[in-house]
């Protein structure tokens, strides 16, 4: 499927699938469905799994050997939402929807999104928007305050006042 930024919806059931692998956080012997995709560049991958009728888990791996998942989510109870939201490096990846309990299966929907992280100095809403993994004051940078002064950033820079009396603040 397309990894260029268009969200993908995967709806299926684990019922007619066997137990082919397990993640580092999912149980053994649960039915699972495996999807493969290739990332030509580093991406932020967000996978939100809704398995309303069973205890589901989702994981990403480059190797389908049992327990070798790189990123794994199985923290919710039966019917809960599982979410992975992380940076993933280039290469072939497997997204696995897994039943967390032995011999369990059910219907599910995965909402899968791919986002190219932005460079330092670009606008951001959260750390995972940035290639550096750090967003501060609405901009990406390596660490700390991405705008040491208002002059460091574009006109849209907003910061909390650093003095309590506005008549004494610089610029008033």
mmCIF file of C-alpha atoms in Angstrom, residues 19-90:
data_model
loop_
_atom_site.group_PDB
_atom_site.id
_atom_site.type_symbol
_atom_site.label_atom_id
_atom_site.label_comp_id
_atom_site.label_asym_id
_atom_site.label_seq_id
_atom_site.Cartn_x
_atom_site.Cartn_y
_atom_site.Cartn_z
ATOM 1 C CA UNK A 19 -0.967 -18.098 14.478
ATOM 2 C CA UNK A 20 2.113 -17.281 12.393
ATOM 3 C CA UNK A 21 4.077 -15.023 14.747
ATOM 4 C CA UNK A 22 3.872 -13.119 18.025
ATOM 5 C CA UNK A 23 5.173 -9.771 19.163
ATOM 6 C CA UNK A 24 7.220 -8.934 22.202
ATOM 7 C CA UNK A 25 4.058 -7.725 23.945
ATOM 8 C CA UNK A 26 1.354 -10.008 22.499
ATOM 9 C CA UNK A 27 0.492 -13.517 23.637
ATOM 10 C CA UNK A 28 1.271 -16.811 21.968
ATOM 11 C CA UNK A 29 -1.210 -18.897 19.960
ATOM 12 C CA UNK A 30 -3.516 -16.006 19.002
ATOM 13 C CA UNK A 31 -4.679 -15.599 15.411
ATOM 14 C CA UNK A 32 -2.794 -12.884 13.519
ATOM 15 C CA UNK A 33 -2.803 -11.041 10.169
ATOM 16 C CA UNK A 34 0.430 -9.744 8.639
ATOM 17 C CA UNK A 35 0.760 -6.787 6.234
ATOM 18 C CA UNK A 36 4.022 -5.831 4.541
ATOM 19 C CA UNK A 37 5.107 -2.375 3.381
ATOM 20 C CA UNK A 38 8.332 -0.743 2.222
ATOM 21 C CA UNK A 39 9.577 2.625 3.417
ATOM 22 C CA UNK A 40 11.989 4.294 0.984
ATOM 23 C CA UNK A 41 12.666 7.025 3.581
ATOM 24 C CA UNK A 42 12.375 7.373 7.363
ATOM 25 C CA UNK A 43 8.752 7.968 8.386
ATOM 26 C CA UNK A 44 6.574 8.551 11.387
ATOM 27 C CA UNK A 45 4.199 5.591 11.427
ATOM 28 C CA UNK A 46 0.947 5.768 13.360
ATOM 29 C CA UNK A 47 -1.144 2.598 13.605
ATOM 30 C CA UNK A 48 -4.381 2.764 15.579
ATOM 31 C CA UNK A 49 -6.062 -0.613 16.086
ATOM 32 C CA UNK A 50 -9.706 -1.043 17.039
ATOM 33 C CA UNK A 51 -10.561 -4.686 17.807
ATOM 34 C CA UNK A 52 -13.888 -4.311 19.614
ATOM 35 C CA UNK A 53 -14.606 -8.002 20.227
ATOM 36 C CA UNK A 54 -11.271 -9.393 21.386
ATOM 37 C CA UNK A 55 -8.030 -8.559 23.181
ATOM 38 C CA UNK A 56 -5.997 -7.358 20.226
ATOM 39 C CA UNK A 57 -2.441 -6.138 19.831
ATOM 40 C CA UNK A 58 -0.470 -4.540 17.031
ATOM 41 C CA UNK A 59 3.242 -4.553 16.313
ATOM 42 C CA UNK A 60 5.845 -3.567 13.730
ATOM 43 C CA UNK A 61 8.789 -5.778 12.913
ATOM 44 C CA UNK A 62 11.362 -6.346 10.191
ATOM 45 C CA UNK A 63 11.583 -10.019 11.102
ATOM 46 C CA UNK A 64 8.524 -12.210 11.674
ATOM 47 C CA UNK A 65 10.345 -14.458 14.150
ATOM 48 C CA UNK A 66 8.423 -14.807 17.410
ATOM 49 C CA UNK A 67 9.130 -12.097 19.944
ATOM 50 C CA UNK A 68 11.218 -9.976 17.561
ATOM 51 C CA UNK A 69 8.874 -6.997 17.282
ATOM 52 C CA UNK A 70 10.572 -3.621 17.290
ATOM 53 C CA UNK A 71 7.479 -1.639 18.295
ATOM 54 C CA UNK A 72 4.523 -3.274 20.060
ATOM 55 C CA UNK A 73 1.237 -2.212 21.694
ATOM 56 C CA UNK A 74 -1.001 -4.481 23.761
ATOM 57 C CA UNK A 75 -1.936 -2.362 26.752
ATOM 58 C CA UNK A 76 -5.732 -2.150 26.440
ATOM 59 C CA UNK A 77 -8.255 -4.751 27.584
ATOM 60 C CA UNK A 78 -10.813 -6.510 25.376
ATOM 61 C CA UNK A 79 -12.317 -3.963 22.998
ATOM 62 C CA UNK A 80 -9.739 -1.285 23.799
ATOM 63 C CA UNK A 81 -7.816 0.837 21.308
ATOM 64 C CA UNK A 82 -4.147 0.023 20.684
ATOM 65 C CA UNK A 83 -1.842 2.666 19.236
ATOM 66 C CA UNK A 84 1.700 2.757 17.890
ATOM 67 C CA UNK A 85 3.154 6.157 17.034
ATOM 68 C CA UNK A 86 6.873 6.114 16.316
ATOM 69 C CA UNK A 87 9.668 6.806 13.843
ATOM 70 C CA UNK A 88 10.464 3.890 11.558
ATOM 71 C CA UNK A 89 13.639 3.629 9.492
ATOM 72 C CA UNK A 90 13.814 2.702 5.793
#
